XYZ file of C-alpha atoms in Angstrom:
546
model
C 0.000 0.000 0.000
C 1.353 3.449 -0.959
C 1.960 5.912 1.858
C -0.050 9.050 0.929
C 2.646 11.166 2.535
C 5.232 9.984 -0.002
C 3.107 9.328 -3.112
C 3.182 11.849 -5.994
C 0.107 14.061 -6.206
C -1.761 13.842 -9.516
C -4.367 16.052 -11.108
C -6.495 16.321 -14.239
C -6.334 20.119 -14.124
C -3.686 20.693 -16.796
C -5.465 19.158 -19.785
C -8.716 17.353 -20.330
C -6.999 14.114 -21.307
C -3.730 13.941 -19.367
C -3.263 12.875 -15.806
C -0.045 14.521 -14.701
C 2.005 15.061 -11.617
C 0.802 18.111 -9.685
C 4.362 19.259 -9.080
C 3.533 22.087 -6.693
C 1.461 19.979 -4.339
C 3.933 17.114 -4.615
C 6.576 19.490 -3.245
C 4.163 20.940 -0.699
C 2.595 17.763 0.682
C 4.800 14.757 -0.042
C 7.779 13.703 2.031
C 10.607 13.040 -0.409
C 12.403 9.730 0.267
C 14.663 9.878 -2.807
C 18.190 8.954 -1.719
C 19.393 8.210 -5.281
C 19.292 11.723 -6.710
C 21.137 14.734 -5.403
C 21.108 18.504 -5.068
C 24.592 19.921 -5.735
C 25.563 23.393 -4.512
C 28.445 25.468 -3.209
C 28.822 26.108 0.485
C 29.725 29.470 2.050
C 33.399 28.527 1.597
C 32.901 28.069 -2.142
C 33.433 24.303 -2.005
C 31.058 21.971 -3.829
C 28.688 20.020 -1.630
C 25.661 17.837 -2.209
C 22.619 16.489 -0.439
C 20.292 13.700 -1.432
C 16.870 14.981 -2.385
C 15.541 13.327 0.755
C 18.067 15.287 2.840
C 17.175 18.517 1.023
C 13.471 17.951 1.651
C 13.994 17.091 5.331
C 15.928 20.323 5.869
C 13.191 22.295 4.108
C 10.771 20.739 6.603
C 12.945 21.962 9.477
C 12.978 25.490 8.050
C 9.201 25.352 7.578
C 8.777 24.502 11.270
C 10.786 27.590 12.242
C 8.889 29.829 9.826
C 5.617 28.616 11.288
C 6.897 29.408 14.775
C 7.481 32.966 13.523
C 3.842 33.195 12.449
C 3.982 32.340 8.745
C 0.705 30.784 7.617
C -1.041 29.788 4.389
C -1.082 32.603 1.784
C 1.382 34.771 3.740
C 4.131 36.351 1.650
C 7.779 35.689 2.452
C 10.428 37.711 0.625
C 13.983 36.670 -0.244
C 16.557 39.288 -1.290
C 19.833 37.391 -1.685
C 22.115 35.620 -4.200
C 21.730 31.921 -5.000
C 22.478 29.591 -2.098
C 21.259 26.465 -0.363
C 19.472 28.710 2.156
C 17.535 30.379 -0.723
C 16.314 27.002 -1.951
C 15.407 25.775 1.539
C 13.432 28.937 2.283
C 11.471 28.644 -0.950
C 10.675 24.964 -0.371
C 9.724 25.705 3.248
C 7.351 28.449 2.128
C 5.682 25.961 -0.220
C 5.429 23.432 2.626
C 3.434 26.075 4.523
C 1.135 26.879 1.611
C 2.509 30.414 1.531
C 3.915 32.671 -1.230
C 7.578 33.301 -2.134
C 8.535 36.772 -3.368
C 11.995 36.683 -4.953
C 13.827 40.013 -5.229
C 16.982 40.647 -7.249
C 19.796 42.025 -5.062
C 20.812 45.572 -5.874
C 17.460 46.560 -7.382
C 15.244 46.890 -4.311
C 15.387 48.771 -1.006
C 15.151 46.135 1.735
C 13.677 48.578 4.238
C 10.699 49.311 1.967
C 9.925 45.787 0.767
C 7.885 44.475 3.741
C 5.554 47.467 3.540
C 5.425 47.802 -0.260
C 4.651 44.128 -0.896
C 2.857 43.081 2.278
C 5.560 40.646 3.407
C 5.250 38.685 6.631
C 9.038 38.272 6.640
C 11.940 39.301 4.420
C 15.266 37.458 4.359
C 18.453 39.289 3.366
C 22.171 38.732 3.791
C 22.421 41.492 6.416
C 19.087 41.056 8.194
C 18.641 40.447 11.926
C 19.388 36.956 13.223
C 16.791 36.971 15.979
C 14.007 39.544 15.602
C 12.112 41.882 13.320
C 10.481 41.556 9.912
C 13.846 41.596 8.086
C 15.734 38.411 8.966
C 19.227 37.159 8.135
C 19.749 34.427 5.559
C 22.358 33.009 7.942
C 19.627 31.984 10.380
C 18.262 29.552 7.809
C 21.429 27.449 7.899
C 20.939 26.795 11.584
C 17.234 26.065 11.242
C 17.954 23.543 8.485
C 20.054 21.409 10.844
C 17.587 21.633 13.743
C 15.928 18.230 13.468
C 13.004 17.479 15.768
C 10.893 14.326 16.046
C 7.660 16.307 16.062
C 8.185 17.990 12.663
C 4.785 17.612 10.945
C 4.603 15.995 7.513
C 2.005 18.522 6.364
C 1.160 22.068 7.356
C -1.808 22.560 5.011
C -4.161 20.592 2.767
C -2.664 21.704 -0.509
C -2.842 24.591 -2.963
C -5.862 25.093 -5.196
C -5.024 25.677 -8.879
C -5.968 29.366 -8.642
C -3.889 29.952 -5.500
C -0.797 32.149 -5.706
C 2.532 30.326 -5.460
C 5.014 33.133 -6.068
C 5.490 36.787 -6.879
C 7.774 37.503 -9.789
C 8.964 40.751 -11.287
C 9.600 41.974 -14.804
C 13.201 42.739 -15.745
C 12.682 46.475 -15.349
C 14.435 47.212 -18.650
C 11.730 49.784 -19.421
C 11.336 51.222 -15.918
C 10.378 50.111 -12.402
C 9.829 46.321 -12.253
C 6.187 45.282 -12.326
C 5.036 42.663 -9.807
C 2.991 39.663 -10.916
C 1.355 37.061 -8.686
C 1.760 33.602 -10.260
C -0.897 30.905 -10.013
C -0.209 27.309 -9.080
C -2.004 26.043 -12.186
C 0.272 28.030 -14.497
C 3.389 26.535 -12.905
C 2.053 22.979 -13.082
C 0.962 23.499 -16.682
C 4.390 24.762 -17.773
C 6.262 21.973 -15.989
C 3.960 19.387 -17.536
C 4.734 20.651 -21.043
C 8.482 20.724 -20.369
C 8.367 17.165 -19.072
C 6.404 16.076 -22.134
C 9.098 17.502 -24.431
C 12.271 16.563 -22.552
C 11.400 13.738 -20.109
C 13.813 14.793 -17.383
C 14.479 11.855 -15.088
C 16.965 9.353 -13.728
C 20.449 10.071 -15.108
C 19.772 13.763 -15.679
C 21.442 16.617 -13.846
C 20.012 20.083 -14.548
C 22.368 23.038 -13.999
C 20.750 26.345 -12.993
C 22.819 29.456 -12.330
C 20.660 32.494 -13.036
C 19.140 34.136 -9.985
C 16.654 32.125 -7.944
C 14.510 35.258 -7.900
C 13.555 34.231 -11.451
C 10.749 31.756 -10.784
C 11.565 29.588 -13.797
C 14.995 28.836 -12.312
C 13.223 27.253 -9.341
C 11.105 25.097 -11.640
C 13.997 22.696 -12.062
C 14.353 22.146 -8.317
C 10.642 21.355 -8.112
C 11.069 19.060 -11.116
C 13.867 17.139 -9.398
C 11.709 16.499 -6.341
C 8.727 15.414 -8.439
C 10.383 13.467 -11.270
C 13.597 12.149 -9.717
C 16.782 13.640 -11.180
C 19.817 15.571 -9.983
C 19.891 19.358 -9.965
C 22.884 21.674 -9.510
C 22.700 25.247 -8.242
C 25.476 27.686 -9.173
C 25.973 31.379 -9.797
C 26.838 33.018 -13.105
C 30.458 33.640 -12.125
C 31.128 29.991 -11.236
C 28.699 28.277 -13.624
C 31.270 26.714 -15.951
C 33.572 25.554 -13.176
C 30.583 24.000 -11.435
C 29.493 22.357 -14.681
C 32.889 20.768 -15.271
C 32.833 19.310 -11.779
C 29.191 18.143 -11.596
C 28.749 17.109 -15.267
C 25.172 18.259 -16.002
C 23.107 16.783 -18.810
C 21.051 19.976 -19.191
C 22.189 23.590 -18.835
C 19.644 26.370 -18.337
C 21.221 29.560 -19.708
C 20.615 32.827 -21.532
C 22.019 33.784 -24.959
C 24.682 36.064 -23.476
C 26.163 33.143 -21.533
C 26.489 30.971 -24.642
C 27.745 33.917 -26.699
C 30.655 34.398 -24.292
C 31.593 30.718 -24.677
C 31.395 30.942 -28.473
C 33.622 34.011 -28.626
C 36.230 32.505 -26.323
C 36.393 29.164 -28.123
C 36.433 30.698 -31.601
C 39.390 32.782 -30.469
C 41.246 29.513 -29.825
C 41.079 28.402 -33.479
C 38.803 25.398 -33.103
C 39.458 22.350 -35.297
C 37.318 21.974 -38.403
C 36.466 18.349 -37.622
C 32.884 18.301 -36.166
C 33.669 15.410 -33.822
C 36.615 17.228 -32.249
C 34.595 20.428 -31.981
C 31.881 18.486 -30.199
C 34.420 17.094 -27.737
C 35.695 20.590 -26.948
C 32.199 22.000 -26.473
C 31.140 19.059 -24.335
C 34.246 19.507 -22.178
C 33.154 23.069 -21.400
C 30.153 21.655 -19.547
C 31.631 18.472 -18.093
C 31.140 16.122 -21.059
C 27.594 14.771 -20.561
C 25.301 17.431 -22.067
C 22.284 16.107 -23.936
C 20.923 19.603 -24.601
C 21.323 23.280 -23.718
C 18.296 25.459 -22.979
C 18.095 29.156 -23.832
C 15.448 31.858 -23.777
C 14.569 35.222 -22.161
C 16.299 37.104 -25.009
C 16.845 36.388 -28.717
C 19.794 34.123 -29.495
C 21.834 35.121 -32.545
C 21.958 32.739 -35.478
C 25.741 32.615 -35.063
C 25.533 31.228 -31.539
C 22.760 28.759 -32.448
C 24.742 27.418 -35.393
C 27.949 27.253 -33.355
C 26.510 24.754 -30.875
C 24.045 22.871 -33.052
C 26.482 22.350 -35.935
C 28.929 20.823 -33.449
C 26.357 18.311 -32.241
C 25.623 19.999 -28.890
C 21.923 20.906 -29.210
C 21.013 24.429 -28.134
C 17.223 24.762 -28.034
C 15.765 28.247 -28.096
C 12.322 28.973 -26.668
C 10.032 31.911 -26.043
C 7.986 33.184 -23.160
C 7.345 36.164 -20.932
C 6.819 36.628 -17.219
C 3.178 37.243 -18.085
C 2.753 34.044 -20.135
C 5.467 31.660 -18.960
C 6.726 29.274 -21.688
C 4.845 29.790 -24.975
C 6.977 27.880 -27.497
C 10.066 25.696 -27.341
C 12.338 23.853 -29.724
C 12.987 20.306 -28.567
C 14.247 16.980 -29.981
C 10.853 16.157 -31.467
C 10.362 19.490 -33.230
C 13.340 21.717 -33.980
C 13.859 24.458 -36.531
C 16.900 26.683 -36.157
C 16.013 30.376 -36.084
C 12.541 29.726 -34.712
C 11.599 29.593 -31.034
C 9.833 26.276 -31.585
C 6.250 25.175 -31.911
C 3.562 26.683 -29.709
C 2.841 24.501 -26.681
C -0.540 22.733 -26.476
C -1.498 24.785 -23.413
C -1.110 28.055 -25.345
C -2.852 29.801 -28.238
C -1.344 32.528 -30.409
C -2.678 35.088 -32.857
C -1.410 38.353 -34.327
C -3.109 41.739 -34.346
C -3.235 44.019 -37.388
C 0.233 45.354 -36.583
C 1.762 41.889 -36.409
C 2.005 41.928 -32.598
C 1.810 38.496 -30.989
C -1.126 37.858 -28.625
C -0.959 34.795 -26.369
C -3.731 32.909 -24.632
C -3.178 30.330 -21.895
C -5.276 27.421 -20.702
C -3.966 28.213 -17.230
C -2.923 31.886 -17.160
C -0.124 33.168 -14.961
C -2.570 35.901 -13.945
C -4.884 38.455 -15.520
C -3.145 41.528 -14.130
C -0.103 42.912 -12.377
C -0.629 43.454 -8.674
C 2.052 46.164 -8.563
C 2.394 48.544 -11.512
C 1.818 52.106 -12.644
C -1.742 53.164 -13.553
C -2.723 52.116 -17.063
C -0.037 49.427 -17.347
C -2.401 46.470 -16.952
C -4.592 47.657 -19.810
C -1.592 47.704 -22.165
C -0.630 44.090 -21.434
C -3.732 42.137 -20.384
C -6.702 42.035 -22.760
C -10.367 41.640 -21.705
C -10.282 38.226 -23.434
C -7.774 37.008 -20.833
C -4.984 37.035 -23.430
C -1.636 38.816 -23.162
C -0.484 41.398 -25.687
C 3.206 40.562 -25.770
C 4.456 43.670 -27.626
C 6.606 41.261 -29.670
C 6.428 41.092 -33.453
C 6.545 37.689 -35.129
C 4.959 35.122 -37.384
C 4.128 31.409 -37.659
C 5.500 29.464 -40.597
C 3.517 26.898 -42.561
C 4.610 24.116 -40.214
C 3.595 25.913 -37.034
C 7.024 27.123 -35.890
C 6.969 30.507 -34.194
C 9.455 33.245 -35.131
C 10.044 36.382 -33.057
C 11.452 39.380 -34.941
C 11.696 41.814 -32.035
C 9.659 43.970 -29.713
C 7.490 46.899 -30.693
C 9.913 48.922 -28.542
C 12.710 47.591 -30.760
C 11.328 49.426 -33.795
C 13.269 52.591 -34.569
C 11.414 55.049 -36.809
C 13.743 57.419 -38.666
C 12.611 60.825 -39.908
C 11.694 59.418 -43.346
C 8.984 57.384 -41.605
C 10.742 54.080 -42.278
C 10.493 51.551 -39.443
C 13.736 49.707 -38.687
C 13.673 46.547 -36.585
C 16.676 47.161 -34.362
C 17.597 43.531 -33.494
C 18.128 42.696 -37.187
C 20.715 45.480 -37.609
C 22.265 44.887 -34.197
C 22.879 41.213 -34.936
C 24.664 42.168 -38.166
C 26.908 44.592 -36.281
C 27.685 41.966 -33.646
C 29.135 39.860 -36.433
C 32.479 41.480 -35.636
C 34.168 39.387 -32.915
C 35.070 42.501 -30.944
C 31.494 43.805 -30.634
C 29.933 42.263 -27.556
C 26.716 44.278 -27.185
C 25.041 46.760 -29.476
C 22.110 49.184 -29.107
C 20.690 51.057 -32.101
C 19.595 54.719 -31.857
C 17.723 57.030 -34.210
C 14.032 57.592 -33.462
C 13.046 60.732 -35.382
C 16.584 61.225 -36.694
C 17.735 61.397 -40.322
C 20.021 58.383 -39.915
C 20.855 55.576 -37.491
C 23.718 55.369 -35.049
C 24.650 52.705 -32.507
C 26.320 52.367 -29.127
C 28.597 49.331 -28.878
C 30.259 47.586 -25.963
C 33.529 45.919 -26.958
C 35.236 42.712 -25.980
C 39.006 42.542 -25.720
C 41.044 43.070 -27.781
C 39.318 46.185 -29.104
C 39.730 47.098 -32.786
C 40.963 50.509 -33.832
C 38.477 53.081 -35.097
C 39.356 52.526 -38.757
C 38.764 48.785 -38.565
C 35.450 49.307 -36.777
C 34.348 51.840 -39.392
C 35.208 49.417 -42.212
C 33.192 46.657 -40.510
C 30.113 48.891 -40.203
C 30.481 49.983 -43.831
C 30.587 46.328 -44.954
C 27.446 45.586 -42.927
C 25.720 48.593 -44.492
C 26.282 47.210 -47.996
C 23.773 44.427 -47.281
C 21.156 46.676 -45.646
C 18.468 48.922 -47.082
C 19.331 52.651 -47.103
C 17.244 53.522 -44.035
C 18.685 50.550 -42.107
C 22.282 51.667 -42.505
C 24.327 52.854 -39.543
C 26.197 56.132 -40.071
C 28.003 56.388 -36.742
C 29.075 54.308 -33.771
C 29.692 55.331 -30.175
C 32.201 53.039 -28.486
C 31.350 52.666 -24.805
C 34.441 52.842 -22.559
C 33.117 50.039 -20.352
C 31.324 46.783 -21.017
C 27.582 46.798 -20.515
C 26.888 44.939 -17.272
C 24.315 44.508 -14.550
C 26.679 46.354 -12.202
C 26.680 49.541 -14.281
C 22.948 49.325 -14.962
C 23.194 48.718 -18.720
C 22.173 45.026 -18.681
C 19.182 43.364 -17.059
C 19.596 40.385 -14.753
C 19.032 38.207 -17.836
C 21.933 39.961 -19.617
C 19.767 41.949 -22.037
C 20.822 45.540 -22.869
C 18.625 48.253 -21.379
C 17.989 50.454 -24.404
C 16.757 53.520 -22.559
C 19.606 53.358 -20.054
C 22.228 53.051 -22.822
C 20.692 55.961 -24.729
C 20.663 58.075 -21.574
C 24.228 57.176 -20.577
C 25.594 58.223 -23.982
C 23.099 60.975 -24.813
C 25.819 63.632 -25.164
C 27.794 61.659 -27.747
C 24.651 60.672 -29.664
C 23.274 64.218 -29.779
C 26.606 65.584 -31.045
C 26.751 62.938 -33.785
C 23.263 63.772 -35.038
C 23.974 67.527 -34.960
C 27.121 67.269 -37.122
C 27.352 69.152 -40.394
C 27.946 67.538 -42.751
C 26.404 64.361 -41.401
C 28.440 61.140 -41.350
C 27.768 58.713 -44.184
C 26.972 55.010 -44.407
C 29.995 54.490 -46.647
C 32.426 55.935 -44.101
C 30.732 55.579 -40.704
C 31.977 57.841 -37.945
C 33.442 56.179 -34.826
C 33.370 58.135 -31.556
C 34.994 56.785 -28.401
C 32.996 57.960 -25.395
C 34.738 59.419 -22.360
C 35.071 57.348 -19.216
C 32.014 57.813 -16.964
C 32.502 60.215 -14.076
C 32.900 58.398 -10.795
C 31.085 59.812 -7.795
C 33.225 60.807 -4.859
C 32.886 58.630 -1.785
C 34.168 61.324 0.575
C-alpha cells in the first residue's frame, strides 16, 4: 500500500486528457524519500557540496517549522533578497510546505527597508538582516534552522494549494522602468512543468544546472522538477557556472544567450578544429562532457551562436515566453527548426493583431493583471479576453514554428517614416568578434547610429568603421548605420546597462551616452553610411565617496 505522505500528487487540471504530476502539491505535501538523486551546490566557503533529495526535503521541513513558529501561515508572503544559495532554496521549499507565497527580489534593485511594507511581506530574508528579531531576517539563520531536526516535525502544514492559489510573486526585468510585480498561479506553474516534461522527459540520469538568480521563478522550476520526477539538480551562480558544470557534469544547462555567446567568442578565439567530432568534444568539455541539450530563452539568441553549438552536435534549443505568459513555445528533440523559437505549446494559443504583434492565450494563465504597476499598465498588457499582448512582433510558418522578430519597442522610426527593426541590424553589427553588445539609436533622426560595448582586444576606429560599412552594404538605405559610439566600459548589470538576464537596457544606454549621440546627429555635414563615424565615449565620471 502506498503511503499518501510519499506518493506523488496527480491532477487532471492541466489538460482534459492527461493525468499529470501536480508538481507544486507534490513538493508541498509529499515527504521526499529519494536517496538516489542529489542537489549539488556550493557552500559558504565556495566548495562543492551535495545532499540527497531526501536530505534537502527534510531540511526544508525543518525550516518550515521555524517559519511557522514565527507566524507564517497559508497565503502569507515571504520575501527573499539574496544571491543563490542552499538557504535560498530551503526557504522557498519551506514556504511551499506552509502553503505560503515566495517573493523573490533581485539584489541591488530593491530597497530592503521598503519591501515588507510595499509588498505586504510577513518576513523578508536578506544577507544582512537580523538573526533573531524583526520583519527583516538574516539568511544566515536559515542554515541553523535547516540542521535543527526534531521528532515532532509535521509531515504537512496545510491541505494543498488550489489551482488558482498564488505560489510566487515575480517581477519583470525592469528594462523599461520600475519592475512590475505579478502574482503567479499554481495552475500556471504545473501546466508549464507538464509541457516541459512532455518535451524533454527529465528523469533518472539527468542533472540540470541552474545558475541564473533564484529570484527568477523559472529557475526554481527545475528544483521542483527534481523532487517530483527524480533527477539531480545543480545550483550555481553566473560567475562559477562553468567551473561547477565541469565538476558536476550536467546533462542539461539552463542559460541565456549572453552566456552561450561568451563561450562561443572565447572558443572561436582559440582556433577550433574543423572536424565536427573534435569540436563536439571541446564543447562538451566546457560543460563536463555529458550534455544532452542546452536550454536558452529570455532574449533572442543570434543565429551565429545557435549554429555554433548545433552544428557541433551539442543541441542548443531556443524557446520563447514572458513573465506574463510563462513558456509559450520551445524547440525540442521532437520538433526543432533553427532560427525559430519552436512550436507553440498545447497549453497556449497565439494570434497576431493588425500590426503583427503576438497575442498569447493560456489554458492556465499566470494571472490576468499585475498586482504592482503604474496606472494604465495592466490595460496595455492584459486584454479583456484574458490574453496577453506581448508587444513582440513575429509570425508562424507553414509548419507551425513561431518566429520572433523583435519587440514593438525595438522598432526605430527614422525621420523618413521608415520603421527599422533594431535587433536585425544589431545582430549584423555583432558579427564582428570585438562587438559584444550593441544598441541602435535614431528615433526621429535622419540616420541611425549605434552604441557598442567591446570585448578585448578592441579594434581601432578605422577597422570598426570598415566593418560597419561592410554591414551597411547588405542593408536597405534607411537601415544603414552612419556612426558608432564606443562605450568605454562593457555593458553589465553592475553599471545598470544590462538586465539580470543579460539583455541591454535600451533607454539606459541611450541616456548614458546621450551627449555623444546628440553631437553625432547635430554634425554638419552628417556622417555617411559608406564611411561611418566612430566616436569613443569618455570614461564615466565616478562619484566621490568622501
